[in-house]
C-alpha cells in the first residue's frame, strides 16, 4: 500500500473518531505505520485462534461465526488479517471503551439508536396484541430512531465509497457467444425447468402398487434423475436463485422404507445438478482460462460418473439392481460429487477468477489432510486448473512475455506507460508502473515469491526489448504440489538467471558504470580543466539574457571545450548537451519539493515572468538510450542537473572573487594613505573567498567524492538491477541532502548568500579585465588589452584618494560586511539547529571548516545572548508590542553570560565529521 493511501485511510479514521487535529495527527501516525509495517502471514492456526477469541468476547457468537463463514466462502483475501486485528482490539479494554463512547456520542449527536435491528424487531408486540397509547408512543419513537439509523449513510457517503472502490479490470475483448446457445434450452446436461406437479395425469400413484413394483418404478426415476432428467414420481423444482441447490418433489405415497432410501440418494442428484451448471457456465470465455480448465477437469469426472450410471442401468435392465444395492454402489461417487459441488459453490459465491480460484482450491486441498482420497481429488482439480496459469507464469519468468487474454495473472501490464517517457517525465514510473502486481490475482501458494516473479519477468522483458533472444537454461515445467518448495526453487533459478543476464547487459555490454562516470565528470565538475575552459569561453554568453543567447553557439563552445581538455578521452562526451531552462535553480527546487503539498501553487510561476541571465538558466543535459535510461532516467538526470547548477553557480562566484583579487593588485600603485582604506575591502573579499572555497570543498570532496566511493563499492557487489537503482538513487539523494538542496530553509539562505556575494563583486569585477581562453585571443589582442588596463589603473590611482576620502566607501564596505556576516551566521546557526534536531551531523563539517579558529564563535554567542535578553525583556514587560529583532554589531564584544552553542558539537568524535 502506498504512503498516500495509508495517509488517506489514517485521516479518514481520525475524522470518524472525532479528532479535530486530523491533519497533524495523520502525518505522525502514517510515519509510525510505515516504519512498523510487517507482512501478515495467514495460517489456519492464527485465523482459528483469532476467530475463537472474538466469538468468546462478543454477545452474539453464532451470528459472528455465520458472517465469518459467509465471507470466507466468498474467498475474501483480507478477512483473516482483519479478524486478527479485531482479536487484538478485543484485548485492549481502553480502546474498546473509547470506541463505545465514541459510537454513543456520534449516535446521540445524530439522534439515532445503537440497538441492533434484530433486537428492535424482537421487541415488537405479537400480532393481535392490544397496546396502550404510551406503549404505542414508545414503539413509534424506537422505530423512528431505528429508521433514522438505517438512513444515516447519506447519498454523498455512498457515492464516495463507490468511487473509492477500484473496480476489477477485466479484458473487454471477449468473443461473443453464439445466439443459438441461448435459444435452445435443451442443450444442457442439467434438469430442464420442471413444474410443481406431474404433467401426465395418467400416472398411477405409487401407493396403489406393490412394494416390489414401487421399487422398480422408483429405480427407473432415480436413474433418470442421476442423469439430469425428471422422472414420473420424482420431479425437480424450478430454481429460485442462480446458485441454490436443486430441490426435488417425491410422491408421498411411496413406501416409507423406500422413501427413506430415495431421500438419501437424492443429494447425489442435487450435487450433479450443481456441478453440471458450474461446468456449463464457467466454460464461457469471460470466466477465464483457469475456470475453463477447472470445468474441463470436472467434465472428465462427470464422464466417469456417467459410466457408473450406465453400469447401474445395465444391472437394472438385467433385474439385478435394487435401491439398497444402488445405495451401496454410489457411496464413493457421492463423496466425489459432494467435493465437486462444494468447490463449485465456493467459486460461485466468491465470484472467483484466475488466481483467486487457485487460492480457493489450494485451501481445499490443504484442509483435507486426513482424507487421502478427498485430498487426491482436490489435488487433481488444482493441478488441472493450474495448467493455464502456470503456462502464463512459465512464459513470463522464462521469456519475459505476458500472454494473459482474460486478466488472470498476478502481473498486470500498463500499456499507457512506455519506455519513451523515461526521458520526458520527472518520475521513474516505467520501471515501477509498467508492470505491477495485482494482489487479488496472486494464488496464496505464490504469495511469498510474487515480487520475485514480477522482477524475473521484468528483467527478461528489458533484455527482449533490446533485441536479444532469451533462452533460459533452467526452464522446466512447473507443476502444482501441496508443498511449495519445488516451484519456489524453479522460480529462484529463473530469477538468478534473469538478474544476471540483465546486469551483464547493462554493466558490460552497455557500460553502465562508464556512463555514470561520464555524467559525474560533467555534472559534478569532476573534470576541472574542462569546466574552467568552458567557463572561460562562455563568460560573455552567460552575462546575457537568456532570450539573447544562441544555443547553437553554446553547443559549439561546449564541443570546443570538450575537444581541448582531458574530457576528449571520454568515449561518451558526444552525449553531453547544453540546456537553457526557463527557471532558475531555486524555483526548480522549490517546485519539486512542493509537489503534492499545500505550497505547490506558490511555485507555479509563469516562465515569461522570470527574466533570467544565461548563468541562471544554464545547465547540461545528457542523451541516454534504452536500456541505460532505466537507471539514468529523467528523474535521475534532473537531480544531476540540480547538483550541477548548484556547484556551477558556486564556481562562478569563486571566479568572480578571484577576479576581484586580481583587480585588487592595482592597490600597489596607490599611496600608503589610500591603501589603508582598502584593508577592510580586502579582508571582506578574503572572507568571502574563504567561505566559497570551503563550501565548494565540502560539497566536492566530503559529499560527492565520499558518496561516489561508497556507490562504487556497492556496485561491485550488486546482484540485480533493483539494487543498482536503489544504490544510484541513494547516491543522488544523499548528495542532494548533504549539499543542502532538500531543506527549503537552508536552501533559501545559501541562495541568498551566493546572490549577495555575486552582487558584491559585480561592481568591482566590471573593472577587472575579462579573461579569455588562449584559443580565443591572439597575442596582439593581449598586448592591446594590457595597455588599456594599465591606462585604466593609472586613472583610478589618480582619483582613489578622493574616492576613499569620502564616507561613502567606508559605509558601503561596512554594509557589505554586515550583510555577508549576517547571512553567514544565519546559515551556520541553521546548520547547527538542524543537526541537533535530526541527529545528522554531516553538515557540521562545514561549520568546523569555516570556524576552524573560532572566528564566528563570538558572533554566535552574541546572537544567543541577544536572543536571551530579547526573550527576558518580552516576558518582563506587560505591553503587547511585538518589536522587531534588535540589530547587533558583529564587532561588539562578547557578553560574559553568553553561551556558545556550537561548541557542544565540537567535542564529538572526529568520525562524525568525516563520515
Coordinates of C-alpha atoms in Angstrom, one line a residue, residues 190-647:
X190 CA -29.0 -30.3 -16.2
X191 CA -32.6 -30.6 -15.4
X192 CA -34.9 -28.6 -17.7
X193 CA -37.0 -26.3 -15.6
X194 CA -39.6 -28.5 -14.0
X195 CA -43.1 -28.0 -12.7
X196 CA -44.5 -28.4 -9.2
X197 CA -46.9 -31.2 -10.2
X198 CA -46.9 -34.1 -12.7
X199 CA -47.8 -33.1 -16.2
X200 CA -49.1 -36.6 -17.1
X201 CA -52.4 -37.1 -15.3
X202 CA -52.5 -40.9 -16.2
X203 CA -49.6 -41.8 -13.9
X204 CA -50.7 -44.3 -11.4
X205 CA -49.8 -43.4 -7.8
X206 CA -47.1 -45.5 -6.2
X207 CA -49.2 -46.2 -3.2
X208 CA -51.5 -48.4 -5.3
X209 CA -48.7 -50.7 -6.3
X210 CA -46.9 -53.4 -4.5
X211 CA -43.6 -52.7 -2.8
X212 CA -41.6 -54.5 -5.4
X213 CA -43.4 -52.6 -8.2
X214 CA -42.8 -49.4 -6.3
X215 CA -39.1 -50.1 -6.1
X216 CA -38.9 -51.0 -9.7
X217 CA -40.6 -47.7 -10.7
X218 CA -38.6 -45.5 -8.4
X219 CA -35.4 -47.1 -9.6
X220 CA -36.2 -46.0 -13.1
X221 CA -36.8 -42.5 -11.9
X222 CA -33.7 -42.4 -9.8
X223 CA -31.5 -43.4 -12.8
X224 CA -33.1 -40.7 -14.9
X225 CA -32.6 -38.1 -12.1
X226 CA -28.9 -39.1 -11.8
X227 CA -28.6 -38.0 -15.5
X228 CA -30.5 -34.7 -15.0
X229 CA -33.8 -36.0 -16.4
X230 CA -37.0 -35.8 -14.5
X231 CA -38.9 -39.0 -13.7
X232 CA -42.6 -39.7 -13.3
X233 CA -42.6 -39.7 -9.5
X234 CA -39.5 -37.6 -8.8
X235 CA -39.8 -34.0 -10.1
X236 CA -37.2 -31.2 -10.0
X237 CA -38.4 -27.8 -8.7
X238 CA -37.6 -24.6 -10.6
X239 CA -34.6 -22.7 -9.2
X240 CA -35.4 -19.6 -7.1
X241 CA -31.9 -18.2 -7.3
X242 CA -28.9 -18.7 -9.6
X243 CA -26.7 -20.9 -7.4
X244 CA -29.1 -22.5 -5.0
X245 CA -29.1 -26.4 -4.7
X246 CA -31.7 -28.2 -6.8
X247 CA -34.8 -29.4 -4.9
X248 CA -37.0 -32.4 -5.7
X249 CA -40.6 -33.4 -5.1
X250 CA -41.3 -37.1 -4.3
X251 CA -44.6 -39.0 -4.5
X252 CA -45.6 -39.1 -0.8
X253 CA -47.5 -42.4 -1.3
X254 CA -44.2 -44.3 -1.7
X255 CA -43.4 -46.9 0.9
X256 CA -41.7 -45.2 3.9
X257 CA -38.6 -47.5 3.8
X258 CA -38.1 -46.9 0.1
X259 CA -38.8 -43.2 0.6
X260 CA -36.0 -43.0 3.2
X261 CA -33.5 -44.6 0.8
X262 CA -34.6 -42.3 -2.0
X263 CA -34.0 -39.2 0.2
X264 CA -30.5 -40.5 1.0
X265 CA -29.7 -40.8 -2.7
X266 CA -31.3 -37.5 -3.9
X267 CA -28.3 -35.3 -2.7
X268 CA -26.3 -37.1 -5.3
X269 CA -28.7 -35.8 -8.0
X270 CA -28.6 -32.3 -6.4
X271 CA -24.8 -32.2 -6.4
X272 CA -24.8 -33.4 -10.0
X273 CA -27.1 -30.6 -11.0
X274 CA -24.8 -28.1 -9.2
X275 CA -21.6 -29.4 -10.8
X276 CA -23.2 -29.5 -14.3
X277 CA -24.5 -26.0 -14.1
X278 CA -21.0 -24.9 -12.9
X279 CA -19.3 -26.6 -15.9
X280 CA -21.7 -25.1 -18.5
X281 CA -21.4 -21.6 -17.0
X282 CA -17.7 -21.4 -16.3
X283 CA -16.8 -22.8 -19.8
X284 CA -17.7 -19.4 -21.2
X285 CA -14.9 -17.0 -22.3
X286 CA -15.5 -14.3 -19.7
X287 CA -14.7 -16.6 -16.8
X288 CA -11.1 -17.1 -17.8
X289 CA -8.7 -19.9 -18.6
X290 CA -8.4 -21.2 -15.0
X291 CA -12.2 -21.7 -14.7
X292 CA -12.3 -23.3 -18.1
X293 CA -9.5 -25.7 -17.1
X294 CA -11.3 -26.5 -13.8
X295 CA -14.6 -27.1 -15.7
X296 CA -12.8 -29.4 -18.1
X297 CA -11.4 -31.4 -15.2
X298 CA -14.8 -31.7 -13.7
X299 CA -16.3 -32.7 -17.0
X300 CA -13.8 -35.6 -17.1
X301 CA -15.1 -36.7 -13.7
X302 CA -18.7 -36.4 -14.8
X303 CA -17.9 -38.7 -17.7
X304 CA -16.7 -41.3 -15.2
X305 CA -19.9 -40.7 -13.3
X306 CA -22.0 -41.3 -16.4
X307 CA -20.2 -44.6 -16.9
X308 CA -21.3 -45.6 -13.4
X309 CA -24.9 -44.6 -14.2
X310 CA -24.7 -46.7 -17.4
X311 CA -23.5 -49.7 -15.4
X312 CA -26.3 -49.2 -12.9
X313 CA -28.8 -49.0 -15.7
X314 CA -27.4 -52.2 -17.2
X315 CA -27.9 -54.0 -13.9
X316 CA -31.4 -52.6 -13.7
X317 CA -32.2 -54.0 -17.2
X318 CA -31.0 -57.4 -16.1
X319 CA -33.1 -57.2 -13.0
X320 CA -30.1 -57.3 -10.6
X321 CA -30.4 -53.8 -9.1
X322 CA -32.3 -52.8 -6.0
X323 CA -32.3 -49.5 -4.1
X324 CA -30.1 -51.0 -1.4
X325 CA -27.6 -52.1 -4.0
X326 CA -27.7 -48.7 -5.7
X327 CA -27.0 -47.0 -2.3
X328 CA -24.0 -49.3 -1.8
X329 CA -22.6 -48.8 -5.3
X330 CA -22.8 -45.0 -5.3
X331 CA -21.0 -44.4 -2.0
X332 CA -17.6 -43.4 -3.5
X333 CA -19.3 -41.3 -6.1
X334 CA -21.4 -39.4 -3.6
X335 CA -18.2 -38.3 -1.8
X336 CA -16.7 -37.2 -5.1
X337 CA -19.7 -35.2 -6.2
X338 CA -20.0 -33.7 -2.8
X339 CA -16.5 -32.3 -3.1
X340 CA -17.1 -31.1 -6.6
X341 CA -20.3 -29.3 -5.6
X342 CA -18.5 -27.7 -2.6
X343 CA -15.8 -26.3 -4.9
X344 CA -18.4 -25.1 -7.4
X345 CA -20.4 -23.3 -4.7
X346 CA -17.3 -21.7 -3.2
X347 CA -16.2 -20.4 -6.6
X348 CA -19.7 -19.1 -7.4
X349 CA -20.1 -17.3 -4.1
X350 CA -16.7 -15.7 -4.3
X351 CA -17.1 -14.9 -8.0
X352 CA -13.5 -16.1 -8.3
X353 CA -11.4 -15.8 -11.4
X354 CA -7.8 -16.7 -12.1
X355 CA -5.5 -16.7 -9.0
X356 CA -8.4 -16.5 -6.5
X357 CA -9.7 -19.8 -7.9
X358 CA -6.3 -21.4 -7.3
X359 CA -6.2 -20.0 -3.8
X360 CA -9.5 -21.5 -3.0
X361 CA -8.5 -24.9 -4.4
X362 CA -5.3 -24.8 -2.5
X363 CA -7.1 -24.1 0.7
X364 CA -9.5 -27.0 0.0
X365 CA -6.6 -29.4 -0.8
X366 CA -4.7 -28.4 2.4
X367 CA -7.8 -28.7 4.5
X368 CA -8.3 -32.4 3.5
X369 CA -5.2 -33.6 5.2
X370 CA -7.0 -36.5 7.0
X371 CA -8.9 -37.6 3.9
X372 CA -6.4 -39.0 1.4
X373 CA -8.9 -39.8 -1.3
X374 CA -10.6 -36.4 -1.0
X375 CA -7.2 -34.7 -1.0
X376 CA -6.2 -36.6 -4.1
X377 CA -9.4 -35.4 -5.8
X378 CA -8.8 -31.8 -4.9
X379 CA -5.1 -32.1 -5.9
X380 CA -6.2 -33.4 -9.3
X381 CA -8.6 -30.4 -9.7
X382 CA -6.0 -27.9 -8.5
X383 CA -3.3 -29.3 -10.8
X384 CA -5.7 -29.2 -13.8
X385 CA -6.8 -25.6 -13.0
X386 CA -3.1 -24.5 -12.5
X387 CA -2.1 -25.6 -16.0
X388 CA -3.1 -22.5 -17.9
X389 CA -2.0 -20.2 -15.1
X390 CA 1.4 -21.9 -14.9
X391 CA 1.8 -21.7 -18.7
X392 CA 1.4 -17.9 -18.3
X393 CA 3.8 -18.0 -15.4
X394 CA 6.4 -20.0 -17.4
X395 CA 6.2 -17.7 -20.4
X396 CA 6.7 -14.7 -18.1
X397 CA 9.7 -16.0 -15.9
X398 CA 11.4 -17.8 -18.8
X399 CA 10.9 -15.4 -21.7
X400 CA 9.6 -12.1 -20.2
X401 CA 6.3 -12.3 -22.1
X402 CA 2.8 -11.8 -20.7
X403 CA 0.1 -13.8 -22.5
X404 CA -2.9 -13.1 -20.3
X405 CA -6.0 -12.7 -22.5
X406 CA -8.5 -12.7 -19.6
X407 CA -6.6 -10.7 -17.0
X408 CA -6.0 -13.5 -14.6
X409 CA -2.2 -13.4 -14.0
X410 CA -0.7 -11.8 -10.9
X411 CA 1.4 -9.4 -13.1
X412 CA -0.5 -6.7 -14.9
X413 CA 0.8 -4.6 -17.8
X414 CA 0.0 -0.9 -18.0
X415 CA 0.4 -0.1 -21.7
X416 CA -0.1 3.6 -21.2
X417 CA 3.4 3.8 -19.6
X418 CA 6.1 3.2 -22.2
X419 CA 9.9 3.5 -22.1
X420 CA 10.0 6.6 -24.3
X421 CA 8.6 8.6 -21.4
X422 CA 11.8 7.9 -19.3
X423 CA 13.5 10.9 -21.0
X424 CA 10.5 13.2 -20.6
X425 CA 8.8 12.9 -17.2
X426 CA 10.2 13.6 -13.7
X427 CA 9.5 10.1 -12.4
X428 CA 10.6 6.5 -12.8
X429 CA 7.1 5.3 -13.5
X430 CA 8.1 2.9 -16.3
X431 CA 10.1 0.6 -14.0
X432 CA 7.6 0.8 -11.2
X433 CA 4.4 1.2 -13.1
X434 CA 4.6 -0.6 -16.5
X435 CA 4.4 -4.0 -14.8
X436 CA 2.7 -4.2 -11.4
X437 CA 1.4 -6.9 -9.1
X438 CA -2.3 -7.2 -8.8
X439 CA -2.7 -8.6 -5.3
X440 CA -6.2 -10.2 -5.7
X441 CA -4.8 -12.4 -8.5
X442 CA -2.0 -13.9 -6.5
X443 CA -2.5 -17.5 -5.6
X444 CA -1.9 -18.0 -1.9
X445 CA 0.8 -20.5 -2.6
X446 CA 2.8 -17.9 -4.7
X447 CA 2.4 -15.1 -2.2
X448 CA 5.9 -15.3 -0.8
X449 CA 7.6 -15.2 -4.3
X450 CA 5.2 -12.8 -6.0
X451 CA 7.9 -10.0 -6.1
X452 CA 10.5 -12.3 -7.5
X453 CA 8.0 -13.4 -10.2
X454 CA 7.4 -9.8 -11.1
X455 CA 11.2 -8.9 -11.2
X456 CA 12.2 -12.0 -13.1
X457 CA 9.8 -11.2 -16.0
X458 CA 10.7 -7.5 -15.9
X459 CA 14.4 -8.3 -16.2
X460 CA 13.9 -10.6 -19.2
X461 CA 11.4 -8.2 -20.8
X462 CA 14.1 -5.4 -20.8
X463 CA 16.5 -7.8 -22.4
X464 CA 13.9 -8.7 -25.1
X465 CA 13.2 -5.0 -25.8
X466 CA 17.0 -4.7 -26.5
X467 CA 16.5 -7.1 -29.4
X468 CA 18.1 -10.1 -27.8
X469 CA 16.6 -13.6 -27.8
X470 CA 16.1 -15.1 -24.3
X471 CA 16.7 -18.8 -23.8
X472 CA 16.5 -19.7 -20.1
X473 CA 18.8 -22.7 -19.5
X474 CA 16.8 -23.7 -16.4
X475 CA 13.4 -23.7 -18.0
X476 CA 11.3 -26.6 -16.6
X477 CA 7.6 -27.3 -16.5
X478 CA 6.0 -26.0 -13.3
X479 CA 3.6 -28.4 -11.7
X480 CA 1.4 -27.7 -8.7
X481 CA 2.2 -29.6 -5.5
X482 CA 0.8 -29.1 -2.0
X483 CA 4.4 -28.4 -0.8
X484 CA 5.6 -25.1 -2.4
X485 CA 9.3 -25.8 -2.1
X486 CA 9.7 -27.3 -5.6
X487 CA 8.4 -24.4 -7.7
X488 CA 9.9 -22.0 -5.3
X489 CA 13.3 -23.4 -6.4
X490 CA 12.4 -23.2 -10.1
X491 CA 11.3 -19.5 -9.7
X492 CA 14.5 -18.8 -7.7
X493 CA 16.7 -20.3 -10.5
X494 CA 14.9 -18.2 -13.2
X495 CA 15.3 -15.1 -11.0
X496 CA 19.0 -15.6 -10.7
X497 CA 19.4 -16.2 -14.4
X498 CA 17.3 -13.1 -15.4
X499 CA 19.0 -10.8 -13.0
X500 CA 22.5 -11.9 -14.1
X501 CA 21.5 -11.6 -17.8
X502 CA 20.2 -8.0 -17.4
X503 CA 23.1 -7.0 -15.2
X504 CA 25.6 -8.3 -17.7
X505 CA 23.8 -6.4 -20.5
X506 CA 23.8 -3.1 -18.6
X507 CA 27.2 -3.2 -16.9
X508 CA 29.3 -5.0 -19.5
X509 CA 27.7 -4.5 -22.9
X510 CA 26.1 -1.1 -22.3
X511 CA 28.9 0.1 -20.0
X512 CA 26.6 1.5 -17.3
X513 CA 29.4 2.5 -14.8
X514 CA 31.3 4.2 -17.6
X515 CA 28.1 6.2 -18.5
X516 CA 27.6 7.2 -14.9
X517 CA 31.2 8.1 -14.5
X518 CA 30.9 10.3 -17.7
X519 CA 28.0 12.1 -16.2
X520 CA 29.9 12.7 -13.0
X521 CA 32.8 14.3 -15.0
X522 CA 30.5 17.0 -16.3
X523 CA 27.6 17.4 -13.9
X524 CA 29.6 17.1 -10.7
X525 CA 32.5 19.1 -12.1
X526 CA 34.9 16.2 -11.9
X527 CA 36.9 17.4 -14.9
X528 CA 38.4 20.6 -13.6
X529 CA 40.3 21.7 -16.7
X530 CA 37.2 21.2 -18.8
X531 CA 34.9 23.3 -16.7
X532 CA 37.5 26.1 -16.4
X533 CA 38.0 26.1 -20.1
X534 CA 34.2 26.1 -20.7
X535 CA 33.6 28.9 -18.3
X536 CA 36.3 31.0 -19.9
X537 CA 34.8 30.5 -23.3
X538 CA 31.2 31.2 -22.4
X539 CA 31.8 34.1 -19.9
X540 CA 30.3 36.7 -22.3
X541 CA 27.4 34.5 -23.2
X542 CA 26.5 33.8 -19.6
X543 CA 26.2 37.5 -18.8
X544 CA 23.5 38.0 -21.5
X545 CA 19.8 37.5 -21.0
X546 CA 18.5 34.0 -21.8
X547 CA 16.5 35.3 -24.8
X548 CA 19.6 36.7 -26.4
X549 CA 21.7 33.6 -26.2
X550 CA 22.1 31.4 -29.2
X551 CA 22.0 27.8 -28.1
X552 CA 24.0 26.6 -31.2
X553 CA 26.8 28.9 -30.2
X554 CA 26.9 27.4 -26.7
X555 CA 26.9 23.9 -28.3
X556 CA 29.9 24.9 -30.4
X557 CA 31.8 26.3 -27.4
X558 CA 30.9 23.1 -25.5
X559 CA 32.3 21.0 -28.3
X560 CA 35.4 23.1 -28.4
X561 CA 36.0 22.8 -24.6
X562 CA 35.5 19.0 -24.8
X563 CA 38.0 18.6 -27.6
X564 CA 40.7 20.8 -26.0
X565 CA 40.6 19.3 -22.5
X566 CA 41.2 16.0 -20.8
X567 CA 37.5 15.2 -21.4
X568 CA 38.5 14.4 -25.0
X569 CA 39.3 10.9 -23.8
X570 CA 35.7 10.2 -22.7
X571 CA 34.0 8.0 -25.2
X572 CA 30.6 9.3 -24.2
X573 CA 31.4 13.0 -24.4
X574 CA 29.2 13.4 -27.6
X575 CA 26.1 12.6 -25.5
X576 CA 26.6 15.8 -23.5
X577 CA 24.2 18.6 -24.4
X578 CA 23.5 22.3 -23.5
X579 CA 20.1 23.1 -21.9
X580 CA 18.7 26.6 -21.2
X581 CA 15.9 26.0 -18.6
X582 CA 13.0 28.5 -18.2
X583 CA 13.5 28.8 -14.4
X584 CA 16.4 29.3 -12.0
X585 CA 17.7 26.7 -9.6
X586 CA 15.8 27.9 -6.6
X587 CA 12.5 27.9 -8.5
X588 CA 13.2 24.4 -9.9
X589 CA 14.0 23.0 -6.5
X590 CA 11.0 24.6 -4.7
X591 CA 8.7 23.3 -7.4
X592 CA 9.9 19.8 -6.9
X593 CA 10.0 20.0 -3.1
X594 CA 6.4 21.4 -3.0
X595 CA 4.9 18.6 -5.2
X596 CA 1.6 17.4 -3.6
X597 CA 1.9 19.9 -0.7
X598 CA -0.1 23.0 0.2
X599 CA 2.7 25.2 -1.2
X600 CA 2.6 23.8 -4.6
X601 CA 0.5 26.6 -6.1
X602 CA 3.0 29.2 -4.8
X603 CA 5.7 27.9 -7.1
X604 CA 3.6 27.6 -10.3
X605 CA 5.4 30.6 -11.9
X606 CA 4.8 31.6 -15.4
X607 CA 8.2 31.3 -17.2
X608 CA 7.6 34.5 -19.0
X609 CA 7.6 36.4 -15.7
X610 CA 11.2 35.3 -15.0
X611 CA 14.0 37.4 -16.5
X612 CA 16.9 35.1 -16.3
X613 CA 20.5 35.5 -17.4
X614 CA 22.4 32.8 -19.2
X615 CA 24.2 31.8 -15.9
X616 CA 20.8 31.4 -14.1
X617 CA 19.2 29.3 -16.8
X618 CA 22.2 27.3 -18.0
X619 CA 22.5 23.6 -17.4
X620 CA 23.9 20.5 -19.0
X621 CA 21.7 17.7 -20.4
X622 CA 22.6 14.1 -21.4
X623 CA 21.4 11.8 -24.1
X624 CA 20.6 8.3 -22.7
X625 CA 19.3 5.5 -24.8
X626 CA 17.4 2.3 -23.8
X627 CA 18.1 0.3 -21.6
X628 CA 20.5 2.6 -19.8
X629 CA 17.6 5.0 -19.4
X630 CA 16.2 2.7 -16.8
X631 CA 18.9 3.9 -14.4
X632 CA 19.6 7.3 -15.9
X633 CA 16.0 8.3 -16.4
X634 CA 14.7 11.9 -16.4
X635 CA 14.3 11.9 -12.6
X636 CA 17.9 11.0 -12.1
X637 CA 19.1 13.4 -14.7
X638 CA 17.2 16.3 -13.1
X639 CA 18.8 15.6 -9.8
X640 CA 22.2 15.6 -11.6
X641 CA 21.2 18.9 -13.1
X642 CA 20.3 20.5 -9.8
X643 CA 23.6 19.4 -8.3
X644 CA 25.4 20.8 -11.3
X645 CA 23.6 24.2 -11.2
X646 CA 24.4 24.5 -7.5
X647 CA 28.1 23.7 -8.0

